[in-house]
CSV table of C-alpha atoms and ligand atoms in Angstrom, one decimal:
chain,number,residue,atom,x,y,z
J,212,UNK,CA,19.5,-14.5,60.3
J,213,UNK,CA,22.4,-16.0,58.4
J,214,UNK,CA,25.1,-13.5,57.4
J,215,UNK,CA,25.4,-12.8,53.7
J,216,UNK,CA,29.0,-12.7,52.5
J,217,UNK,CA,29.7,-11.3,49.0
J,218,UNK,CA,33.0,-11.2,47.2
J,219,UNK,CA,33.1,-8.2,44.9
J,220,UNK,CA,35.3,-7.4,41.9
J,221,UNK,CA,35.9,-3.9,40.3
J,222,UNK,CA,38.0,-3.4,37.2
J,223,UNK,CA,36.1,-0.7,35.3
J,224,UNK,CA,38.9,1.7,34.9
J,225,UNK,CA,42.4,1.8,36.4
J,226,UNK,CA,41.9,0.2,39.8
J,227,UNK,CA,42.0,-3.6,40.2
J,228,UNK,CA,40.1,-4.3,43.4
J,229,UNK,CA,38.6,-7.3,45.2
J,230,UNK,CA,36.6,-6.9,48.5
J,231,UNK,CA,34.6,-9.2,50.8
J,232,UNK,CA,31.5,-7.6,52.4
J,233,UNK,CA,29.3,-8.8,55.2
J,234,UNK,CA,25.6,-8.0,55.0
J,235,UNK,CA,26.2,-5.0,52.7
J,236,UNK,CA,27.6,-2.9,55.5
J,237,UNK,CA,30.8,-4.4,56.9
J,238,UNK,CA,34.1,-4.6,55.1
J,239,UNK,CA,36.0,-7.8,55.8
J,240,UNK,CA,38.7,-6.9,53.2
J,241,UNK,CA,39.1,-4.4,50.4
J,242,UNK,CA,42.3,-4.7,48.4
J,243,UNK,CA,42.9,-2.1,45.8
J,244,UNK,CA,45.8,-2.1,43.3
J,245,UNK,CA,45.9,1.3,41.5
J,246,UNK,CA,47.6,1.7,38.1
J,247,UNK,CA,47.8,5.5,38.4
J,248,UNK,CA,51.6,5.6,38.3
J,249,UNK,CA,51.6,3.7,35.0
J,250,UNK,CA,49.0,5.9,33.3
J,251,UNK,CA,50.5,9.1,34.7
J,252,UNK,CA,53.2,9.0,32.0
J,253,UNK,CA,50.5,9.3,29.3
J,254,UNK,CA,48.4,12.0,31.1
J,255,UNK,CA,45.3,9.8,31.3
J,256,UNK,CA,44.1,6.2,31.3
J,257,UNK,CA,45.3,4.1,28.3
J,258,UNK,CA,42.5,1.5,27.9
J,259,UNK,CA,44.7,-1.3,26.4
J,260,UNK,CA,47.3,-1.0,29.2
J,261,UNK,CA,44.6,-0.9,31.8
J,262,UNK,CA,43.1,-4.3,30.6
J,263,UNK,CA,46.6,-5.9,30.5
J,264,UNK,CA,47.4,-4.7,34.1
J,265,UNK,CA,44.1,-6.0,35.4
J,266,UNK,CA,44.7,-9.5,34.0
J,267,UNK,CA,48.2,-9.5,35.5
J,268,UNK,CA,47.1,-8.4,38.9
J,269,UNK,CA,43.6,-9.8,39.5
J,270,UNK,CA,44.7,-13.2,40.8
J,271,UNK,CA,47.0,-11.7,43.3
J,272,UNK,CA,44.5,-9.2,44.5
J,273,UNK,CA,41.9,-11.9,44.8
J,274,UNK,CA,44.2,-14.1,46.9
J,275,UNK,CA,45.1,-11.2,49.2
J,276,UNK,CA,41.5,-10.2,49.7
J,277,UNK,CA,40.4,-13.7,50.7
J,278,UNK,CA,43.4,-14.0,53.0
J,279,UNK,CA,42.7,-10.7,54.7
J,280,UNK,CA,39.1,-11.6,55.3
J,281,UNK,CA,40.1,-14.8,57.1
J,282,UNK,CA,37.4,-16.7,55.2
J,283,UNK,CA,37.3,-19.6,52.8
J,284,UNK,CA,35.6,-20.2,49.5
J,285,UNK,CA,32.8,-22.1,51.2
J,286,UNK,CA,31.9,-19.0,53.2
J,287,UNK,CA,31.0,-17.0,50.1
J,288,UNK,CA,27.3,-16.6,49.2
J,289,UNK,CA,27.7,-14.7,45.9
J,290,UNK,CA,30.2,-13.1,43.6
J,291,UNK,CA,29.5,-9.5,42.5
J,292,UNK,CA,31.1,-7.7,39.6
J,293,UNK,CA,31.0,-4.2,37.9
J,294,UNK,CA,29.6,-4.7,34.4
J,295,UNK,CA,29.5,-1.0,33.4
J,296,UNK,CA,29.9,1.9,32.9
J,297,UNK,CA,33.6,1.7,32.2
J,298,UNK,CA,36.3,0.6,29.7
J,299,UNK,CA,35.1,-2.4,27.9
J,300,UNK,CA,38.4,-4.4,28.0
J,301,UNK,CA,39.0,-3.5,31.6
J,302,UNK,CA,35.4,-4.5,32.6
J,303,UNK,CA,35.8,-7.9,30.8
J,304,UNK,CA,38.8,-8.9,32.9
J,305,UNK,CA,36.9,-8.6,36.2
J,306,UNK,CA,33.7,-10.1,34.7
J,307,UNK,CA,35.5,-13.2,33.3
J,308,UNK,CA,37.2,-13.8,36.7
J,309,UNK,CA,33.8,-13.3,38.5
J,310,UNK,CA,32.0,-15.7,36.2
J,311,UNK,CA,34.7,-18.4,36.7
J,312,UNK,CA,34.4,-18.0,40.5
J,313,UNK,CA,30.6,-18.1,40.5
J,314,UNK,CA,30.5,-21.1,38.2
J,315,UNK,CA,33.2,-23.0,40.1
J,316,UNK,CA,31.7,-22.4,43.5
J,317,UNK,CA,28.1,-22.8,42.3
J,318,UNK,CA,26.9,-19.5,43.7
J,319,UNK,CA,25.1,-16.6,42.1
J,320,UNK,CA,26.7,-13.9,40.0
J,321,UNK,CA,25.5,-10.3,40.8
J,322,UNK,CA,25.9,-7.7,38.1
J,323,UNK,CA,26.5,-4.2,39.6
J,324,UNK,CA,26.4,-0.8,38.0
J,325,UNK,CA,29.5,1.1,39.0
J,326,UNK,CA,27.5,4.3,39.8
J,327,UNK,CA,25.3,2.3,42.1
J,328,UNK,CA,28.5,1.2,43.8
J,329,UNK,CA,29.6,4.8,44.4
J,330,UNK,CA,26.3,5.6,46.1
J,331,UNK,CA,26.5,2.4,48.2
J,332,UNK,CA,30.0,3.4,49.5
J,333,UNK,CA,28.0,5.5,52.0
J,334,UNK,CA,26.3,2.4,53.4
J,335,UNK,CA,29.7,1.1,54.5
J,336,UNK,CA,30.6,4.3,56.2
J,337,UNK,CA,27.2,5.0,57.8
J,338,UNK,CA,25.6,1.8,59.0
J,339,UNK,CA,22.3,3.6,59.8
J,340,UNK,CA,21.9,5.4,56.5
J,341,UNK,CA,18.8,4.4,54.5
J,342,UNK,CA,17.0,5.8,51.5
J,343,UNK,CA,15.3,8.1,50.6
J,344,UNK,CA,17.9,10.9,50.1
J,345,UNK,CA,19.4,13.0,47.4
J,346,UNK,CA,22.7,11.9,45.9
J,347,UNK,CA,25.3,14.0,44.1
J,348,UNK,CA,27.6,11.7,42.1
J,349,UNK,CA,30.8,13.5,41.0
J,350,UNK,CA,33.5,11.4,39.3
J,351,UNK,CA,35.9,11.3,36.4
J,352,UNK,CA,33.1,10.1,34.1
J,353,UNK,CA,29.9,11.2,35.8
J,354,UNK,CA,28.0,14.1,37.3
J,355,UNK,CA,24.5,13.3,38.4
J,356,UNK,CA,22.0,14.5,40.9
J,357,UNK,CA,19.8,11.5,41.8
J,358,UNK,CA,16.7,11.1,43.9
J,359,UNK,CA,17.4,7.8,45.7
J,360,UNK,CA,14.0,6.4,46.4
J,361,UNK,CA,15.1,3.0,47.7
J,362,UNK,CA,18.0,0.6,47.5
J,363,UNK,CA,18.9,0.6,43.8
J,364,UNK,CA,15.9,2.7,43.0
J,365,UNK,CA,16.8,5.9,41.3
J,366,UNK,CA,15.3,8.9,39.6
J,367,UNK,CA,17.9,11.0,37.8
J,368,UNK,CA,17.1,14.6,38.3
J,369,UNK,CA,20.0,16.1,36.5
J,370,UNK,CA,23.3,15.2,34.7
J,371,UNK,CA,26.1,17.0,32.9
J,372,UNK,CA,25.4,18.0,29.4
J,373,UNK,CA,29.1,17.9,28.4
J,374,UNK,CA,32.1,17.3,30.6
J,375,UNK,CA,32.0,15.4,33.9
J,376,UNK,CA,33.2,17.5,36.8
J,377,UNK,CA,36.3,15.2,37.4
J,378,UNK,CA,37.1,15.5,33.7
J,379,UNK,CA,37.1,19.3,34.0
J,380,UNK,CA,39.4,19.1,37.1
J,381,UNK,CA,41.7,16.8,35.2
J,382,UNK,CA,41.9,19.0,32.1
J,383,UNK,CA,42.5,22.2,34.0
J,384,UNK,CA,45.1,20.4,36.1
J,385,UNK,CA,46.8,19.2,33.0
J,386,UNK,CA,47.0,22.7,31.6
J,387,UNK,CA,48.5,23.9,34.8
J,388,UNK,CA,51.2,21.2,34.5
J,389,UNK,CA,49.9,18.9,37.3
J,390,UNK,CA,50.1,15.1,36.9
J,391,UNK,CA,47.2,12.8,36.2
J,392,UNK,CA,44.7,12.5,37.8
J,393,UNK,CA,44.7,16.2,38.5
J,394,UNK,CA,41.8,16.6,40.9
J,395,UNK,CA,43.8,16.1,44.1
J,396,UNK,CA,46.5,18.4,42.9
J,397,UNK,CA,44.0,21.2,42.2
J,398,UNK,CA,42.5,20.6,45.7
J,399,UNK,CA,46.0,20.9,47.3
J,400,UNK,CA,47.1,23.9,45.2
J,401,UNK,CA,43.8,25.7,45.9
J,402,UNK,CA,44.6,25.7,49.6
J,403,UNK,CA,47.5,28.2,49.0
J,404,UNK,CA,45.6,30.2,46.4
J,405,UNK,CA,43.2,33.2,46.4
J,406,UNK,CA,39.7,32.0,45.3
J,407,UNK,CA,38.8,35.6,44.4
J,408,UNK,CA,41.8,36.2,42.2
J,409,UNK,CA,40.1,35.3,38.9
J,410,UNK,CA,36.4,35.5,38.1
J,411,UNK,CA,35.6,32.3,36.2
J,412,UNK,CA,32.0,31.8,35.0
J,413,UNK,CA,29.4,29.7,36.8
J,414,UNK,CA,27.0,27.9,34.5
J,415,UNK,CA,23.6,27.4,36.1
J,416,UNK,CA,21.6,26.7,32.8
J,417,UNK,CA,17.8,27.3,32.8
J,418,UNK,CA,16.1,28.3,36.0
J,419,UNK,CA,15.2,25.2,38.0
J,420,UNK,CA,17.4,22.8,35.9
J,421,UNK,CA,19.5,20.3,37.8
J,422,UNK,CA,21.7,19.7,34.8
J,423,UNK,CA,25.3,20.8,34.7
J,424,UNK,CA,27.7,22.1,32.1
J,425,UNK,CA,31.4,22.4,32.7
J,426,UNK,CA,32.8,23.0,29.2
J,427,UNK,CA,32.4,26.8,29.6
J,428,UNK,CA,34.5,27.1,32.7
J,429,UNK,CA,37.1,24.7,31.4
J,430,UNK,CA,37.5,26.8,28.2
J,431,UNK,CA,37.5,29.9,30.2
J,432,UNK,CA,40.4,28.7,32.3
J,433,UNK,CA,42.3,27.6,29.2
J,434,UNK,CA,41.7,31.0,27.5
J,435,UNK,CA,42.9,32.8,30.6
J,436,UNK,CA,46.1,30.8,30.7
J,437,UNK,CA,46.7,31.3,27.0
J,438,UNK,CA,46.1,35.1,27.2
J,439,UNK,CA,48.5,35.4,30.1
J,440,UNK,CA,51.1,33.4,28.3
J,441,UNK,CA,50.7,35.7,25.2
J,442,UNK,CA,51.1,38.8,27.3
J,443,UNK,CA,54.1,37.2,29.0
J,444,UNK,CA,52.5,37.5,32.4
J,445,UNK,CA,53.4,34.7,34.8
J,446,UNK,CA,50.3,33.0,36.3
J,447,UNK,CA,49.9,32.0,39.9
J,448,UNK,CA,48.8,28.3,39.5
J,449,UNK,CA,47.5,28.3,43.1
J,450,UNK,CA,45.2,31.2,42.4
J,451,UNK,CA,43.9,29.6,39.2
J,452,UNK,CA,43.3,26.3,41.0
J,453,UNK,CA,41.4,28.1,43.9
J,454,UNK,CA,39.3,30.3,41.6
J,455,UNK,CA,38.4,27.4,39.3
J,456,UNK,CA,37.5,25.1,42.2
J,457,UNK,CA,35.5,27.8,43.9
J,458,UNK,CA,33.4,28.4,40.7
J,459,UNK,CA,32.7,24.6,40.3
J,460,UNK,CA,31.9,24.0,43.9
J,461,UNK,CA,29.5,27.1,43.9
J,462,UNK,CA,27.5,25.4,41.1
J,463,UNK,CA,27.5,21.9,42.6
J,464,UNK,CA,26.3,23.2,46.0
J,465,UNK,CA,23.6,25.5,44.7
J,466,UNK,CA,22.1,22.6,42.6
J,467,UNK,CA,22.3,19.9,45.2
J,468,UNK,CA,20.8,22.0,47.9
J,469,UNK,CA,18.0,23.2,45.7
J,470,UNK,CA,17.3,19.6,44.6
J,471,UNK,CA,17.0,18.4,48.2
J,472,UNK,CA,14.7,21.2,49.1
J,473,UNK,CA,12.6,20.6,46.1
J,474,UNK,CA,12.3,16.8,46.7
J,475,UNK,CA,11.9,17.4,50.4
J,476,UNK,CA,14.7,15.2,51.5
J,477,UNK,CA,16.6,15.9,54.7
J,478,UNK,CA,19.7,14.0,53.7
J,479,UNK,CA,22.3,14.5,51.0
J,480,UNK,CA,25.0,12.0,50.1
J,481,UNK,CA,28.0,12.7,47.9
J,482,UNK,CA,29.9,10.0,46.1
J,483,UNK,CA,32.5,9.5,43.4
J,484,UNK,CA,36.2,10.6,43.1
J,485,UNK,CA,35.5,14.3,43.3
J,486,UNK,CA,33.6,13.8,46.6
J,487,UNK,CA,37.1,13.6,48.0
J,488,UNK,CA,37.5,17.4,47.3
J,489,UNK,CA,38.1,19.1,50.6
J,490,UNK,CA,36.5,22.4,49.6
J,491,UNK,CA,33.3,20.7,48.3
J,492,UNK,CA,33.1,18.6,51.5
J,493,UNK,CA,33.6,21.6,53.8
J,494,UNK,CA,31.3,24.1,52.0
J,495,UNK,CA,28.5,21.6,51.4
J,496,UNK,CA,28.4,20.8,55.1
J,497,UNK,CA,28.2,24.5,56.0
J,498,UNK,CA,25.6,25.3,53.4
J,499,UNK,CA,23.5,22.2,54.3
J,500,UNK,CA,23.5,23.2,58.0
J,501,UNK,CA,21.9,26.6,57.1
J,502,UNK,CA,19.0,24.6,55.5
J,503,UNK,CA,18.8,22.0,58.3
J,504,UNK,CA,20.0,19.2,56.0
J,505,UNK,CA,22.5,16.4,56.8
J,506,UNK,CA,25.4,15.6,54.5
J,507,UNK,CA,27.1,12.3,54.3
J,508,UNK,CA,30.2,11.5,52.3
J,509,UNK,CA,32.4,8.4,52.4
J,510,UNK,CA,35.9,8.4,53.8
J,511,UNK,CA,38.5,9.3,51.1
J,512,UNK,CA,39.5,5.6,50.6
J,513,UNK,CA,35.9,4.8,49.6
J,514,UNK,CA,35.4,7.8,47.3
J,515,UNK,CA,37.6,6.6,44.5
J,516,UNK,CA,37.1,3.3,42.8
J,517,UNK,CA,37.1,0.2,45.0
J,518,UNK,CA,35.4,-3.2,45.2
J,519,UNK,CA,33.9,-2.7,48.7
J,520,UNK,CA,31.3,-0.3,47.3
J,521,UNK,CA,30.4,-2.9,44.6
J,522,UNK,CA,29.9,-5.5,47.4
J,523,UNK,CA,27.6,-3.1,49.3
J,524,UNK,CA,25.4,-2.4,46.3
J,525,UNK,CA,25.3,-6.1,45.5
J,526,UNK,CA,23.9,-7.0,48.8
J,527,UNK,CA,20.6,-5.2,48.1
J,528,UNK,CA,20.4,-7.0,44.7
J,529,UNK,CA,21.1,-10.3,46.5
J,530,UNK,CA,18.1,-9.6,48.7
J,531,UNK,CA,15.9,-8.9,45.7
J,532,UNK,CA,17.3,-11.9,43.8
J,533,UNK,CA,18.8,-9.8,41.0
J,534,UNK,CA,21.4,-12.2,39.5
J,535,UNK,CA,23.0,-12.6,36.1
J,536,UNK,CA,23.7,-15.6,33.9
J,537,UNK,CA,27.1,-16.6,32.7
J,538,UNK,CA,26.4,-14.8,29.3
J,539,UNK,CA,26.4,-11.4,31.1
J,540,UNK,CA,28.2,-8.9,28.8
J,541,UNK,CA,29.8,-5.6,29.7
J,542,UNK,CA,27.9,-2.4,29.1
J,543,UNK,CA,30.5,0.4,28.7
J,544,UNK,CA,27.9,3.2,28.7
J,545,UNK,CA,25.5,1.7,31.2
J,546,UNK,CA,23.0,4.2,32.7
J,547,UNK,CA,21.6,4.1,36.2
Z,238,LIG,O1,35.3,7.8,40.9
Z,238,LIG,P1,36.6,7.9,40.3
Z,238,LIG,O2,37.7,7.3,41.1
Z,238,LIG,O3,36.7,7.3,38.9
Z,238,LIG,C1,35.6,7.3,38.1
Z,238,LIG,O4,34.7,6.5,38.2
Z,238,LIG,O5,35.6,8.3,37.2
Z,238,LIG,O6,36.9,9.5,40.1
Z,238,LIG,C2,38.1,9.9,39.6
Z,238,LIG,C3,38.1,11.4,39.5
Z,238,LIG,C4,39.3,12.0,38.8
Z,238,LIG,O7,38.8,13.0,37.8
Z,238,LIG,C5,40.0,12.8,39.9
Z,238,LIG,O8,40.8,13.9,39.4
Z,238,LIG,C6,38.9,13.2,40.8
Z,238,LIG,O9,38.0,12.0,40.8
Z,238,LIG,N1,39.4,13.5,42.2
Z,238,LIG,C7,39.3,14.7,42.7
Z,238,LIG,C8,39.8,14.6,44.0
Z,238,LIG,N2,40.3,13.3,44.2
Z,238,LIG,C9,39.9,12.7,43.1
Z,238,LIG,N3,38.8,15.9,42.2
Z,238,LIG,C10,38.8,17.0,43.0
Z,238,LIG,N4,39.4,17.0,44.2
Z,238,LIG,C11,39.9,15.8,44.8
Z,238,LIG,N5,40.4,15.9,46.0
Z,239,LIG,ZN1,34.2,5.5,39.8
């Protein structure tokens, strides 16, 4: 069978990335330019700046990706692009570039949902992984438990009712004085902290619900820090980080394990930026083992935003003939 080579573009937030993927499973190149250092100064992503940086960088990142793959234009079978969810101006940069390429080369344009991409990151890391399985998506904008029935076929079992888990990590980190994005700093600080030091609440919601709520724990950490400040007591940031992280991970693990047992799936995958969290990775593996479940998570480099995962998801759309016309628009709040 002929190999299918897809060039994928991701510009939904603050990473400009272009990748070339063979048969949905093999990375020929995956070039990522991150704007984190620029947005750090503002404590979060500034949409206007993100769009401008994408437009400055995309041509360079594209050229580098093609060169690293060792391929030519004529080797490409399709162009894939993230069309949502994400920042509208940022998405439009990648989409315009992708449309021009697809039109110029006379090959199909594949519209990819960013969340679908995060799930598909696991197909790059685990060549034998196939649906069905349960997926936990934990990123800066999303917290979902999904029953993955087939490639690109999803049933959402639960989602956050307020903050995304990454958002909670970032807000708590910011209050502790860590730079943006704060998740990795909390992860690191927690390693030197005592997870039993402070009892933060765990919100499980109604019995049997797979939904999440992280606004309670976020407020509870902020209240704790304020009250310590008022009393003039110095806080140990490592202890706060460890206690907060432990509470969040407790809830994530309890829900994802019970969802897999309920749906009778033997495999769990985790994806999205927070899937890089070392405590979540370690504890989920341990807990899953007790229930005879297997856990898969992508390597750190494929957890945060990248175009390789978009190319992996796009391959399964290519096989089903799910293409877009050149009037494709961005959908900033696109659902799965
Ligand atoms: O998937 P992603 O790169 O972007 C979105 O689509 O949102 O996720 C970014 C999020 C940020 O909130 C960041 O703080 C969090 O992932 N993150 C982490 C870790 N690494 C990244 N959170 C906890 N622990 C980490 N090690
Ligand atoms: Zn993402």
